Short mmCIF file of C-alpha atoms in Angstrom, two decimals:
data_model
loop_
_atom_site.label_atom_id
_atom_site.label_comp_id
_atom_site.label_asym_id
_atom_site.label_seq_id
_atom_site.Cartn_x
_atom_site.Cartn_y
_atom_site.Cartn_z
CA MET H 23 -28.78 26.18 -8.45
CA LYS H 24 -31.63 24.90 -9.24
CA ASN H 25 -35.29 25.15 -6.84
CA ILE H 26 -37.32 22.61 -8.84
CA SER H 27 -38.15 18.77 -8.23
CA PRO H 28 -35.66 16.73 -11.12
CA TRP H 29 -39.13 15.25 -11.60
CA LEU H 30 -40.23 18.93 -12.83
CA ASP H 31 -37.37 20.32 -14.19
CA THR H 32 -37.14 16.73 -17.06
CA ILE H 33 -40.93 17.51 -17.00
CA PRO H 34 -41.88 21.06 -16.83
CA ASP H 35 -45.98 21.42 -15.46
CA ALA H 36 -47.86 22.13 -17.93
CA LYS H 37 -52.18 21.45 -18.68
CA LYS H 38 -52.50 18.43 -20.60
CA PHE H 39 -55.70 18.00 -20.52
CA PRO H 40 -58.85 19.58 -20.52
CA SER H 41 -61.41 21.26 -17.79
CA LEU H 42 -64.64 19.03 -16.37
CA THR H 43 -67.42 22.63 -18.52
CA GLN H 44 -70.10 20.15 -18.64
CA ASP H 45 -72.01 17.75 -16.32
CA GLU H 46 -70.97 14.60 -16.49
CA LYS H 47 -72.18 10.75 -15.19
CA CYS H 48 -69.90 7.87 -14.87
CA ASP H 49 -69.45 4.68 -12.40
CA ALA H 50 -66.90 6.16 -10.42
CA VAL H 51 -65.25 9.51 -9.80
CA VAL H 52 -61.80 10.07 -8.93
CA ILE H 53 -60.92 12.87 -7.19
CA GLY H 54 -56.64 14.11 -6.88
CA GLY H 55 -53.78 13.43 -9.47
CA GLY H 56 -51.09 12.15 -8.17
CA ILE H 57 -50.07 8.40 -7.85
CA ALA H 58 -52.47 7.12 -5.97
CA GLY H 59 -55.73 8.64 -8.25
CA ILE H 60 -54.40 7.68 -11.09
CA MET H 61 -53.91 3.90 -9.97
CA ALA H 62 -56.93 3.84 -9.18
CA ALA H 63 -58.73 5.27 -12.11
CA ARG H 64 -56.41 3.10 -13.86
CA GLU H 65 -57.63 0.00 -11.66
CA LEU H 66 -61.11 0.27 -12.52
CA SER H 67 -61.75 1.83 -15.36
CA GLN H 68 -60.05 -1.51 -16.39
CA LYS H 69 -62.72 -3.56 -14.51
CA GLY H 70 -65.00 -1.98 -17.34
CA LEU H 71 -66.42 1.30 -14.63
CA SER H 72 -67.13 4.39 -17.09
CA VAL H 73 -63.75 6.59 -14.73
CA ILE H 74 -63.65 10.25 -14.72
CA LEU H 75 -60.41 11.63 -12.35
CA LEU H 76 -60.55 15.72 -11.23
CA GLU H 77 -57.90 17.02 -10.45
CA LYS H 78 -58.01 20.93 -9.41
CA ASN H 79 -54.07 22.01 -10.61
CA HIS H 80 -52.25 19.43 -13.76
CA LEU H 81 -51.53 15.76 -12.88
CA ALA H 82 -48.63 14.90 -11.16
CA THR H 83 -47.57 18.51 -9.30
CA GLY H 84 -48.39 17.49 -6.24
CA ASP H 85 -47.17 14.98 -3.26
CA SER H 86 -46.62 13.01 -6.33
CA GLY H 87 -44.06 15.75 -8.93
CA LEU H 88 -41.64 16.25 -5.07
CA THR H 89 -41.40 12.41 -4.18
CA THR H 90 -38.00 10.64 -3.70
CA GLY H 91 -39.23 7.96 -6.30
CA PHE H 92 -39.14 5.06 -4.35
CA LEU H 93 -40.41 2.53 -4.98
CA THR H 94 -40.28 0.58 -1.35
CA ARG H 95 -42.35 -1.12 0.11
CA VAL H 96 -40.98 -0.21 3.70
CA PRO H 97 -43.88 1.53 4.96
CA ASP H 98 -43.16 5.31 6.59
CA THR H 99 -43.53 4.33 10.39
CA SER H 100 -41.84 2.21 12.84
CA ALA H 101 -42.53 -0.93 12.45
CA SER H 102 -41.72 -1.63 16.20
CA GLU H 103 -44.73 0.63 16.95
CA ILE H 104 -46.60 -0.38 14.23
CA THR H 105 -46.41 -4.62 16.36
CA ALA H 106 -46.38 -2.92 19.90
CA SER H 107 -49.70 -1.14 18.99
CA TYR H 108 -52.02 -3.90 16.31
CA GLY H 109 -49.66 -6.49 16.14
CA VAL H 110 -47.26 -8.33 14.79
CA ASP H 111 -50.41 -10.84 12.30
CA PHE H 112 -51.31 -6.88 11.49
CA LEU H 113 -47.68 -5.64 10.63
CA ARG H 114 -47.35 -8.89 7.82
CA ARG H 115 -50.43 -8.03 6.30
CA ILE H 116 -48.64 -4.72 5.17
CA PHE H 117 -45.47 -6.07 4.27
CA ASN H 118 -47.73 -9.05 1.12
CA ALA H 119 -49.52 -6.20 0.86
CA THR H 120 -46.56 -3.43 -0.52
CA ARG H 121 -45.03 -6.31 -1.16
CA ARG H 122 -48.02 -7.50 -3.31
CA THR H 123 -48.14 -3.62 -4.97
CA GLN H 124 -44.31 -2.95 -5.72
CA LEU H 125 -44.10 -5.91 -8.18
CA SER H 126 -47.12 -4.89 -9.50
CA LEU H 127 -45.54 -2.04 -10.40
CA PHE H 128 -42.21 -3.33 -11.78
CA GLU H 129 -44.83 -6.25 -13.49
CA LEU H 130 -46.16 -3.22 -15.71
CA ILE H 131 -43.48 -1.61 -16.27
CA LYS H 132 -41.25 -4.37 -18.01
CA LYS H 133 -44.74 -5.38 -19.53
CA ASN H 134 -45.38 -2.69 -21.25
CA ASN H 135 -41.48 -1.26 -21.55
CA ILE H 136 -42.62 2.41 -19.84
CA ASP H 137 -39.61 4.41 -20.03
CA CYS H 138 -39.11 6.40 -16.49
CA ASP H 139 -35.66 5.22 -15.79
CA PHE H 140 -36.86 2.31 -13.55
CA ILE H 141 -33.12 0.68 -11.50
CA GLU H 142 -33.83 -2.43 -9.67
CA CYS H 143 -32.37 -2.30 -6.02
CA ASP H 144 -32.09 -2.49 -2.68
CA SER H 145 -32.65 -0.14 -0.41
CA TYR H 146 -31.16 0.24 3.90
CA TYR H 147 -32.27 0.67 6.89
CA SER H 148 -29.61 2.17 8.38
CA SER H 149 -26.84 4.39 11.52
CA TYR H 150 -24.35 5.45 12.01
CA GLU H 151 -23.44 4.27 15.34
CA MET H 152 -23.01 0.22 14.79
CA GLU H 153 -25.09 0.54 18.55
CA ASP H 154 -29.05 2.24 17.96
CA GLU H 155 -31.50 0.33 20.05
CA HIS H 156 -35.18 1.72 17.74
CA LEU H 157 -32.83 -0.09 14.54
CA GLU H 158 -32.73 -3.01 16.69
CA ASN H 159 -36.04 -2.38 17.37
CA GLU H 160 -37.23 -2.65 14.11
CA TRP H 161 -34.64 -5.49 12.84
CA LYS H 162 -37.10 -7.76 15.01
CA ALA H 163 -40.90 -6.15 14.21
CA TYR H 164 -38.34 -7.48 10.71
CA GLN H 165 -37.50 -10.27 11.41
CA LYS H 166 -40.81 -11.64 12.68
CA ALA H 167 -43.05 -9.52 9.54
CA ASP H 168 -40.92 -9.31 5.52
CA ASP H 169 -39.87 -12.93 4.63
CA LEU H 170 -37.76 -11.29 2.24
CA ALA H 171 -36.22 -8.68 4.90
CA THR H 172 -33.64 -8.63 5.12
CA ASN H 173 -29.74 -8.32 6.33
CA GLN H 174 -28.54 -6.96 9.29
CA ILE H 175 -25.82 -5.56 7.49
CA GLN H 176 -23.08 -4.04 10.93
CA GLU H 177 -20.06 -4.85 10.32
CA LYS H 178 -17.75 -2.25 8.01
CA ALA H 179 -21.33 -1.45 5.96
CA GLY H 180 -20.08 1.91 4.99
CA GLU H 181 -17.16 0.09 2.63
CA LYS H 182 -19.97 -2.67 1.63
CA ILE H 183 -22.66 -0.17 0.25
CA LYS H 184 -20.38 3.39 -0.27
CA ALA H 185 -21.13 5.53 2.66
CA PRO H 186 -21.19 6.15 5.94
CA LEU H 187 -23.06 3.66 7.31
CA LYS H 188 -21.89 1.59 10.38
CA LYS H 189 -25.02 -0.80 10.81
CA ALA H 190 -28.02 -1.03 8.11
CA ILE H 191 -30.91 -3.20 7.40
CA LYS H 192 -30.86 -4.24 3.63
CA PHE H 193 -33.61 -5.49 2.12
CA ALA H 194 -33.46 -7.32 -1.01
CA ASN H 195 -35.81 -6.41 -5.06
CA GLU H 196 -36.40 -2.96 -4.42
CA GLY H 197 -36.33 0.07 -7.07
CA ARG H 198 -36.72 3.32 -8.17
CA PHE H 199 -37.90 5.50 -10.73
CA HIS H 200 -39.12 8.68 -12.86
CA ILE H 201 -42.47 9.50 -11.08
CA ARG H 202 -44.07 12.17 -14.19
CA LYS H 203 -43.01 9.92 -17.44
CA PHE H 204 -44.33 6.86 -15.50
CA LEU H 205 -47.83 8.85 -14.41
CA PHE H 206 -48.00 9.99 -18.10
CA GLU H 207 -47.42 6.57 -20.26
CA VAL H 208 -50.52 4.49 -17.16
CA ALA H 209 -53.04 7.65 -17.33
CA LYS H 210 -54.79 6.31 -19.88
CA GLY H 211 -58.10 4.89 -20.75
CA PHE H 212 -60.37 7.07 -18.95
CA LYS H 213 -61.51 10.15 -18.84
CA ILE H 214 -59.42 13.83 -16.90
CA PHE H 215 -60.52 16.98 -16.21
CA GLU H 216 -57.66 19.28 -15.29
CA GLU H 217 -58.81 23.15 -14.15
CA THR H 218 -61.61 21.24 -12.91
CA GLU H 219 -61.90 22.06 -8.55
CA VAL H 220 -64.63 19.53 -6.55
CA GLN H 221 -66.29 22.23 -4.88
CA GLU H 222 -68.85 19.11 -2.96
CA VAL H 223 -68.81 15.86 -2.12
CA ALA H 224 -72.39 14.19 -1.41
CA PRO H 225 -73.72 10.52 -1.54
CA GLY H 226 -74.04 9.71 -6.00
CA LYS H 227 -72.96 13.27 -7.13
CA VAL H 228 -69.47 15.42 -7.14
CA LYS H 229 -69.90 19.00 -8.28
CA ALA H 230 -66.85 20.41 -10.00
CA ASN H 231 -66.34 23.60 -11.41
CA GLY H 232 -69.81 24.54 -11.38
CA HIS H 233 -71.05 21.19 -13.02
CA ILE H 234 -72.23 17.77 -11.59
CA VAL H 235 -71.09 14.23 -11.97
CA THR H 236 -72.90 11.46 -11.61
CA THR H 237 -71.91 8.57 -10.59
CA GLU H 238 -71.84 5.37 -8.55
CA LYS H 239 -68.50 5.92 -6.22
CA ILE H 240 -65.89 8.75 -5.41
CA ILE H 241 -62.56 7.81 -4.34
CA VAL H 242 -60.79 10.63 -2.92
CA THR H 243 -56.69 10.64 -2.78
CA MET H 244 -56.14 14.43 -2.79
CA GLY H 245 -53.01 14.85 -0.41
CA ASN H 246 -54.88 17.16 2.13
CA PRO H 247 -58.80 15.91 1.92
CA SER H 248 -59.70 18.43 4.68
CA SER H 249 -60.70 21.57 1.99
CA LEU H 250 -63.50 19.22 1.27
CA PHE H 251 -64.03 17.26 5.07
CA PRO H 252 -63.04 20.01 7.22
CA GLU H 253 -63.71 16.88 9.64
CA LEU H 254 -60.63 15.28 8.71
CA GLU H 255 -58.47 18.60 10.05
CA PRO H 256 -57.50 17.94 13.36
CA LEU H 257 -55.82 14.52 11.83
CA ILE H 258 -53.75 15.67 9.05
CA HIS H 259 -50.41 17.93 10.09
CA PRO H 260 -48.63 18.87 6.07
CA LYS H 261 -44.84 18.30 6.58
CA ILE H 262 -42.43 19.58 4.25
CA SER H 263 -38.67 18.52 3.84
CA TYR H 264 -36.62 18.99 1.22
CA VAL H 265 -34.39 16.70 -1.95
CA LEU H 266 -31.01 17.40 -3.11
CA ALA H 267 -29.53 16.99 -6.67
CA ALA H 268 -25.34 16.39 -6.87
CA ARG H 269 -23.59 15.40 -10.23
CA TYR H 270 -20.42 14.04 -10.15
CA LYS H 271 -17.48 14.24 -12.59
CA SER H 272 -16.94 10.17 -12.34
CA LEU H 273 -18.40 7.35 -11.09
CA GLU H 274 -15.00 6.40 -8.92
CA ILE H 275 -16.01 9.72 -7.27
CA THR H 276 -19.58 9.01 -6.59
CA PRO H 277 -20.28 9.21 -1.93
CA ILE H 278 -23.10 6.16 -2.63
CA SER H 279 -24.42 2.97 -3.87
CA ASN H 280 -26.82 3.60 -6.47
CA ASP H 281 -29.04 2.58 -3.86
CA LEU H 282 -31.83 3.97 -1.82
CA PHE H 283 -31.19 4.42 1.96
CA TRP H 284 -32.62 6.48 5.41
CA ASP H 285 -31.67 6.83 8.36
CA THR H 286 -32.87 6.43 12.03
CA GLY H 287 -32.55 10.15 12.69
CA ASP H 288 -35.74 12.56 13.13
CA PRO H 289 -36.67 13.82 11.38
CA TYR H 290 -34.52 12.04 8.89
CA PHE H 291 -32.25 11.37 5.78
CA TYR H 292 -33.36 9.98 2.67
#
């Protein structure tokens, strides 16, 4: 038994980049070295900006180092609740944006032959019962918002996908990957400083490790930014989830197919 993320188990945590030891100047500063920060820094640098990324610990060790590694376009929020609050058009814009991002990641991985255990698969939003009011409401919302959505698999769903499910919404053309392998391959083209804690953010400058980085743009991608912005603390409620990994002697007895699954529970199981 191991109590560690599989991503950190296969690529152990280690300092790979220097710490900030002097004042710097750049076009944009990104605070936070997870997937959001690294991809933002990469995007800006490819548009010709000089970029500095500051990470308090080490790259991909926070939320990104503990992720499930799902490359899904499905929002981690109830689609029916989004529709009720903001309308169908808003939900459709979310799906369009997440699909564009998903496709750009797939293309980046394939075009650059990035070795990150990438697998193309489907995902299933699932119920253990044939009658599930929540799943029905989600299905109605998805049909209006996601053109690729969706087949609703009902009878014998468990037999089709080798899982104990009675009903599921299928999202085709999804993916999964090893996030740390991916991030270390794309974290290029900009300056990175690890073990560099940001102490203060002000217009045009960032103070970190006692030094000043002068900049025009600041992007904050920390998992919990309330240490820098106390006014955000009432809005943030950290939660912990868990991943179980298992090995099977034979693919013949693997209990589920090589796809992505989550259920309608609260909290839900992936």
